Amino acid sequence: ERQMYVQEWRQSLKEYMLQACSLSECVVIVTNSRRPWVSDCVERFVPELAEVFDGPMAPRVVYARECVKTPRSSVEKTPPSQEEHIEEMTNAKYAAMKQEAERFYSQHPGQSWKNIFSCGDMRYEHFAVQELCFKRVPVGKERLRIKSQLLPADPTVSELALRLQFCRLMLPAYICYDGDFEIDLQNTPDPLEAIADALRIPELACLSFSRHAWGSSPRPQMADEVKESLAHLAVVVHEWLFD
C-alpha cells in the first residue's frame, strides 16, 4: 500500500513540474541545500523526473548559498543563533531570487519585472520574495506582482500527492491572478478558504475538496471521491480564467 502512495506522489510531482514548465518560461528551484542535492533526490526517489530536467523546458536549479558573496564559513566553531540562521537562509534565498529575476527580465533593454510566484514550506522564501519586491527599483510604469504561498511542512506521502494534484490545477490561477497575494497555509483554519479569499474565487471555498492535502483531515478512502473533487476544481479554475 505504501508503494502505491509513493508511486502516486511520483506521478503527481511529474505532472506538476510539466504543468509549471508549460505555463512559464522561467521555473526555478531555489534551495538552501548543498549541491548536488536536487539531482541526488531525483535519481534516488523519482528517476522518472529526470526526463523533465533534461527536456527543452527544464526548470533551473539554483543552490542559493552559492549566490551569496560572503557565505558563513563552514569552519566557524560557534554555531549561529536561530536569528542568525534565519537571516543567513533568507539572504541566500534573496540573492538567488534576485539573480534569477534579473537574468529573466533582462532579455531586452528596459524590460520591466511583471510576475513572480514563490511557494515553499519555509518562511525564508516568503521573507526573501517580499524583500525582493521591497528593494526593487521600478522601471518606468512597472507593475510587479509578487505572489507568495507558504505550505504546511512535513507532509505525509499521501498528503503531498494530493497537494501536488491540487496545485497543478491551481497553477494557472496563481499565475494569471492580476495582483499580489500572501497565503500562509501553515496558520489558517481552512487552507481552501484562505486560497479562495486571496484569489477572490469564492467558488473554491464551496468545493468538497479533502483538506488532507494540507494535513488537516484524514486521507480520502475512495479514489473516485478524489477524482471527482479534482474534476470540480478544474471546472472552477477554468470558468474563473475564461469568465
Short mmCIF file of N, CA and C in Angstrom, two decimals, residues 9-108:
data_model
loop_
_atom_site.label_atom_id
_atom_site.label_comp_id
_atom_site.label_asym_id
_atom_site.label_seq_id
_atom_site.Cartn_x
_atom_site.Cartn_y
_atom_site.Cartn_z
N TRP A 9 2.61 9.77 -5.64
CA TRP A 9 3.36 11.01 -5.42
C TRP A 9 4.31 11.27 -6.59
N ARG A 10 4.99 10.25 -7.05
CA ARG A 10 5.92 10.41 -8.17
C ARG A 10 5.20 10.94 -9.41
N GLN A 11 4.07 10.32 -9.73
CA GLN A 11 3.32 10.74 -10.91
C GLN A 11 2.78 12.15 -10.73
N SER A 12 2.31 12.47 -9.53
CA SER A 12 1.77 13.81 -9.25
C SER A 12 2.85 14.87 -9.37
N LEU A 13 4.04 14.56 -8.88
CA LEU A 13 5.16 15.51 -8.95
C LEU A 13 5.56 15.76 -10.41
N LYS A 14 5.63 14.69 -11.19
CA LYS A 14 5.99 14.84 -12.60
C LYS A 14 4.97 15.70 -13.34
N GLU A 15 3.68 15.44 -13.10
CA GLU A 15 2.63 16.21 -13.77
C GLU A 15 2.66 17.68 -13.33
N TYR A 16 2.96 17.90 -12.05
CA TYR A 16 3.05 19.28 -11.55
C TYR A 16 4.19 20.02 -12.22
N MET A 17 5.36 19.39 -12.30
CA MET A 17 6.51 20.03 -12.91
C MET A 17 6.28 20.30 -14.39
N LEU A 18 5.67 19.36 -15.09
CA LEU A 18 5.37 19.57 -16.51
C LEU A 18 4.40 20.74 -16.69
N GLN A 19 3.42 20.82 -15.81
CA GLN A 19 2.46 21.93 -15.88
C GLN A 19 3.16 23.26 -15.64
N ALA A 20 3.99 23.31 -14.61
CA ALA A 20 4.70 24.56 -14.30
C ALA A 20 5.57 25.00 -15.47
N CYS A 21 6.29 24.07 -16.05
CA CYS A 21 7.20 24.41 -17.15
C CYS A 21 6.45 24.78 -18.43
N SER A 22 5.23 24.32 -18.56
CA SER A 22 4.43 24.67 -19.74
C SER A 22 3.80 26.06 -19.60
N LEU A 23 3.65 26.52 -18.36
CA LEU A 23 3.00 27.80 -18.11
C LEU A 23 3.97 28.97 -18.01
N SER A 24 5.23 28.68 -17.76
CA SER A 24 6.21 29.76 -17.56
C SER A 24 7.52 29.44 -18.26
N GLU A 25 8.15 30.48 -18.77
CA GLU A 25 9.46 30.32 -19.40
C GLU A 25 10.57 30.34 -18.36
N CYS A 26 10.21 30.59 -17.10
CA CYS A 26 11.23 30.69 -16.06
C CYS A 26 10.75 30.00 -14.79
N VAL A 27 11.00 28.71 -14.70
CA VAL A 27 10.69 27.93 -13.50
C VAL A 27 12.02 27.62 -12.82
N VAL A 28 12.12 28.01 -11.57
CA VAL A 28 13.40 27.86 -10.86
C VAL A 28 13.18 27.17 -9.51
N ILE A 29 13.98 26.17 -9.25
CA ILE A 29 14.01 25.52 -7.94
C ILE A 29 15.16 26.16 -7.17
N VAL A 30 14.81 26.91 -6.13
CA VAL A 30 15.83 27.58 -5.32
C VAL A 30 15.93 26.83 -4.00
N THR A 31 17.10 26.31 -3.71
CA THR A 31 17.28 25.51 -2.50
C THR A 31 18.48 25.98 -1.69
N ASN A 32 18.35 25.89 -0.38
CA ASN A 32 19.46 26.21 0.51
C ASN A 32 20.32 24.98 0.81
N SER A 33 20.01 23.87 0.18
CA SER A 33 20.80 22.66 0.37
C SER A 33 22.11 22.76 -0.42
N ARG A 34 22.94 21.76 -0.25
CA ARG A 34 24.24 21.75 -0.92
C ARG A 34 24.16 20.94 -2.21
N ARG A 35 24.88 21.41 -3.22
CA ARG A 35 24.98 20.69 -4.48
C ARG A 35 25.60 19.31 -4.22
N PRO A 36 25.07 18.23 -4.83
CA PRO A 36 24.02 18.14 -5.85
C PRO A 36 22.72 17.54 -5.29
N TRP A 37 22.17 18.16 -4.27
CA TRP A 37 21.03 17.59 -3.54
C TRP A 37 19.84 17.31 -4.46
N VAL A 38 19.50 18.23 -5.35
CA VAL A 38 18.32 18.04 -6.20
C VAL A 38 18.50 16.85 -7.13
N SER A 39 19.61 16.78 -7.83
CA SER A 39 19.83 15.66 -8.74
C SER A 39 19.93 14.33 -8.00
N ASP A 40 20.49 14.36 -6.80
CA ASP A 40 20.56 13.14 -5.99
C ASP A 40 19.16 12.66 -5.60
N CYS A 41 18.29 13.60 -5.23
CA CYS A 41 16.92 13.26 -4.85
C CYS A 41 16.15 12.70 -6.04
N VAL A 42 16.32 13.32 -7.20
CA VAL A 42 15.64 12.83 -8.40
C VAL A 42 16.10 11.41 -8.71
N GLU A 43 17.39 11.19 -8.68
CA GLU A 43 17.94 9.87 -9.01
C GLU A 43 17.47 8.81 -8.03
N ARG A 44 17.38 9.16 -6.76
CA ARG A 44 17.05 8.17 -5.74
C ARG A 44 15.55 7.95 -5.57
N PHE A 45 14.77 9.03 -5.59
CA PHE A 45 13.36 8.91 -5.23
C PHE A 45 12.39 8.97 -6.39
N VAL A 46 12.73 9.71 -7.45
CA VAL A 46 11.78 9.85 -8.56
C VAL A 46 12.55 9.93 -9.88
N PRO A 47 13.17 8.82 -10.29
CA PRO A 47 14.00 8.83 -11.51
C PRO A 47 13.25 9.21 -12.77
N GLU A 48 11.92 8.97 -12.79
CA GLU A 48 11.16 9.33 -13.98
C GLU A 48 11.10 10.84 -14.19
N LEU A 49 11.50 11.61 -13.19
CA LEU A 49 11.51 13.07 -13.32
C LEU A 49 12.74 13.56 -14.09
N ALA A 50 13.71 12.68 -14.29
CA ALA A 50 14.94 13.07 -14.97
C ALA A 50 14.67 13.61 -16.37
N GLU A 51 13.68 13.04 -17.05
CA GLU A 51 13.37 13.49 -18.41
C GLU A 51 12.83 14.92 -18.42
N VAL A 52 12.21 15.33 -17.31
CA VAL A 52 11.73 16.71 -17.22
C VAL A 52 12.92 17.66 -17.10
N PHE A 53 13.89 17.30 -16.27
CA PHE A 53 15.06 18.14 -16.07
C PHE A 53 15.99 18.13 -17.28
N ASP A 54 15.87 17.12 -18.11
CA ASP A 54 16.71 17.04 -19.32
C ASP A 54 15.99 17.56 -20.56
N GLY A 55 14.72 17.92 -20.41
CA GLY A 55 13.92 18.33 -21.55
C GLY A 55 14.15 19.78 -21.96
N PRO A 56 13.51 20.20 -23.07
CA PRO A 56 13.71 21.56 -23.59
C PRO A 56 13.14 22.66 -22.70
N MET A 57 12.18 22.32 -21.83
CA MET A 57 11.59 23.31 -20.93
C MET A 57 11.99 23.04 -19.49
N ALA A 58 13.18 22.51 -19.30
CA ALA A 58 13.63 22.08 -17.98
C ALA A 58 13.69 23.24 -16.98
N PRO A 59 13.31 22.99 -15.74
CA PRO A 59 13.44 24.03 -14.71
C PRO A 59 14.91 24.25 -14.37
N ARG A 60 15.24 25.44 -13.95
CA ARG A 60 16.59 25.72 -13.49
C ARG A 60 16.69 25.34 -12.01
N VAL A 61 17.88 24.90 -11.61
CA VAL A 61 18.14 24.58 -10.21
C VAL A 61 19.22 25.52 -9.72
N VAL A 62 18.92 26.26 -8.66
CA VAL A 62 19.88 27.23 -8.12
C VAL A 62 20.13 26.90 -6.65
N TYR A 63 21.39 26.70 -6.32
CA TYR A 63 21.80 26.46 -4.93
C TYR A 63 22.09 27.82 -4.31
N ALA A 64 21.14 28.26 -3.48
CA ALA A 64 21.11 29.65 -3.03
C ALA A 64 22.39 30.09 -2.32
N ARG A 65 22.99 29.22 -1.54
CA ARG A 65 24.18 29.62 -0.78
C ARG A 65 25.35 29.98 -1.70
N GLU A 66 25.31 29.44 -2.91
CA GLU A 66 26.36 29.76 -3.87
C GLU A 66 26.21 31.17 -4.43
N CYS A 67 25.04 31.79 -4.21
CA CYS A 67 24.78 33.12 -4.73
C CYS A 67 25.16 34.22 -3.75
N VAL A 68 25.51 33.84 -2.53
CA VAL A 68 25.88 34.81 -1.51
C VAL A 68 27.37 35.10 -1.61
N LYS A 69 27.71 36.38 -1.66
CA LYS A 69 29.11 36.76 -1.86
C LYS A 69 30.00 36.39 -0.67
N THR A 70 29.44 36.51 0.52
CA THR A 70 30.25 36.20 1.70
C THR A 70 29.51 35.19 2.58
N PRO A 71 29.45 33.93 2.14
CA PRO A 71 28.75 32.92 2.92
C PRO A 71 29.45 32.65 4.24
N ARG A 72 28.69 32.19 5.20
CA ARG A 72 29.24 31.87 6.51
C ARG A 72 30.24 30.73 6.36
N SER A 73 31.39 30.86 6.94
CA SER A 73 32.44 29.85 6.81
C SER A 73 32.01 28.55 7.45
N SER A 74 32.25 27.44 6.76
CA SER A 74 31.88 26.13 7.29
C SER A 74 32.79 25.68 8.42
N VAL A 75 33.88 26.41 8.62
CA VAL A 75 34.82 26.02 9.68
C VAL A 75 34.65 26.86 10.93
N GLU A 76 33.67 27.76 10.93
CA GLU A 76 33.44 28.56 12.12
C GLU A 76 33.02 27.64 13.26
N LYS A 77 33.61 27.83 14.42
CA LYS A 77 33.36 26.94 15.54
C LYS A 77 32.05 27.26 16.25
N THR A 78 31.67 28.52 16.31
CA THR A 78 30.46 28.90 17.02
C THR A 78 29.25 28.76 16.10
N PRO A 79 28.31 27.89 16.46
CA PRO A 79 27.12 27.75 15.60
C PRO A 79 26.29 29.02 15.64
N PRO A 80 25.61 29.33 14.55
CA PRO A 80 24.80 30.56 14.52
C PRO A 80 23.58 30.44 15.44
N SER A 81 23.14 31.57 15.94
CA SER A 81 21.90 31.59 16.71
C SER A 81 20.74 31.35 15.77
N GLN A 82 19.55 31.14 16.31
CA GLN A 82 18.38 30.92 15.46
C GLN A 82 18.13 32.13 14.57
N GLU A 83 18.28 33.33 15.15
CA GLU A 83 18.08 34.55 14.37
C GLU A 83 19.11 34.67 13.25
N GLU A 84 20.36 34.35 13.56
CA GLU A 84 21.42 34.42 12.55
C GLU A 84 21.18 33.39 11.45
N HIS A 85 20.70 32.21 11.83
CA HIS A 85 20.42 31.15 10.84
C HIS A 85 19.30 31.60 9.89
N ILE A 86 18.23 32.16 10.46
CA ILE A 86 17.12 32.63 9.63
C ILE A 86 17.60 33.72 8.68
N GLU A 87 18.40 34.65 9.20
CA GLU A 87 18.92 35.73 8.35
C GLU A 87 19.81 35.18 7.25
N GLU A 88 20.64 34.22 7.58
CA GLU A 88 21.54 33.62 6.59
C GLU A 88 20.76 32.92 5.48
N MET A 89 19.77 32.12 5.87
CA MET A 89 18.97 31.39 4.88
C MET A 89 18.14 32.35 4.02
N THR A 90 17.59 33.39 4.65
CA THR A 90 16.80 34.38 3.91
C THR A 90 17.67 35.14 2.92
N ASN A 91 18.86 35.55 3.37
CA ASN A 91 19.77 36.28 2.48
C ASN A 91 20.17 35.44 1.28
N ALA A 92 20.39 34.16 1.51
CA ALA A 92 20.76 33.28 0.41
C ALA A 92 19.60 33.16 -0.60
N LYS A 93 18.39 32.96 -0.08
CA LYS A 93 17.22 32.85 -0.96
C LYS A 93 17.01 34.16 -1.73
N TYR A 94 17.17 35.28 -1.04
CA TYR A 94 17.00 36.58 -1.70
C TYR A 94 18.02 36.74 -2.83
N ALA A 95 19.28 36.41 -2.55
CA ALA A 95 20.33 36.56 -3.57
C ALA A 95 20.02 35.70 -4.80
N ALA A 96 19.54 34.48 -4.56
CA ALA A 96 19.23 33.58 -5.66
C ALA A 96 18.02 34.09 -6.46
N MET A 97 16.99 34.52 -5.75
CA MET A 97 15.81 35.04 -6.44
C MET A 97 16.14 36.29 -7.25
N LYS A 98 16.93 37.17 -6.68
CA LYS A 98 17.32 38.40 -7.38
C LYS A 98 18.11 38.05 -8.64
N GLN A 99 19.04 37.12 -8.50
CA GLN A 99 19.86 36.70 -9.64
C GLN A 99 18.98 36.17 -10.77
N GLU A 100 18.02 35.33 -10.44
CA GLU A 100 17.18 34.70 -11.46
C GLU A 100 16.19 35.69 -12.07
N ALA A 101 15.65 36.58 -11.24
CA ALA A 101 14.73 37.60 -11.77
C ALA A 101 15.47 38.54 -12.72
N GLU A 102 16.66 38.96 -12.34
CA GLU A 102 17.44 39.84 -13.21
C GLU A 102 17.83 39.13 -14.50
N ARG A 103 18.15 37.86 -14.41
CA ARG A 103 18.51 37.10 -15.61
C ARG A 103 17.33 37.01 -16.57
N PHE A 104 16.15 36.69 -16.04
CA PHE A 104 14.99 36.51 -16.90
C PHE A 104 14.47 37.83 -17.45
N TYR A 105 14.43 38.85 -16.60
CA TYR A 105 13.87 40.14 -17.02
C TYR A 105 14.93 41.09 -17.58
N SER A 106 15.91 40.54 -18.25
CA SER A 106 16.92 41.37 -18.92
C SER A 106 17.12 40.91 -20.37
N GLN A 107 16.06 40.37 -20.95
CA GLN A 107 16.17 39.84 -22.31
C GLN A 107 16.12 40.93 -23.36
N HIS A 108 15.65 42.14 -22.95
CA HIS A 108 15.75 43.28 -23.85
C HIS A 108 15.87 44.55 -23.01
#
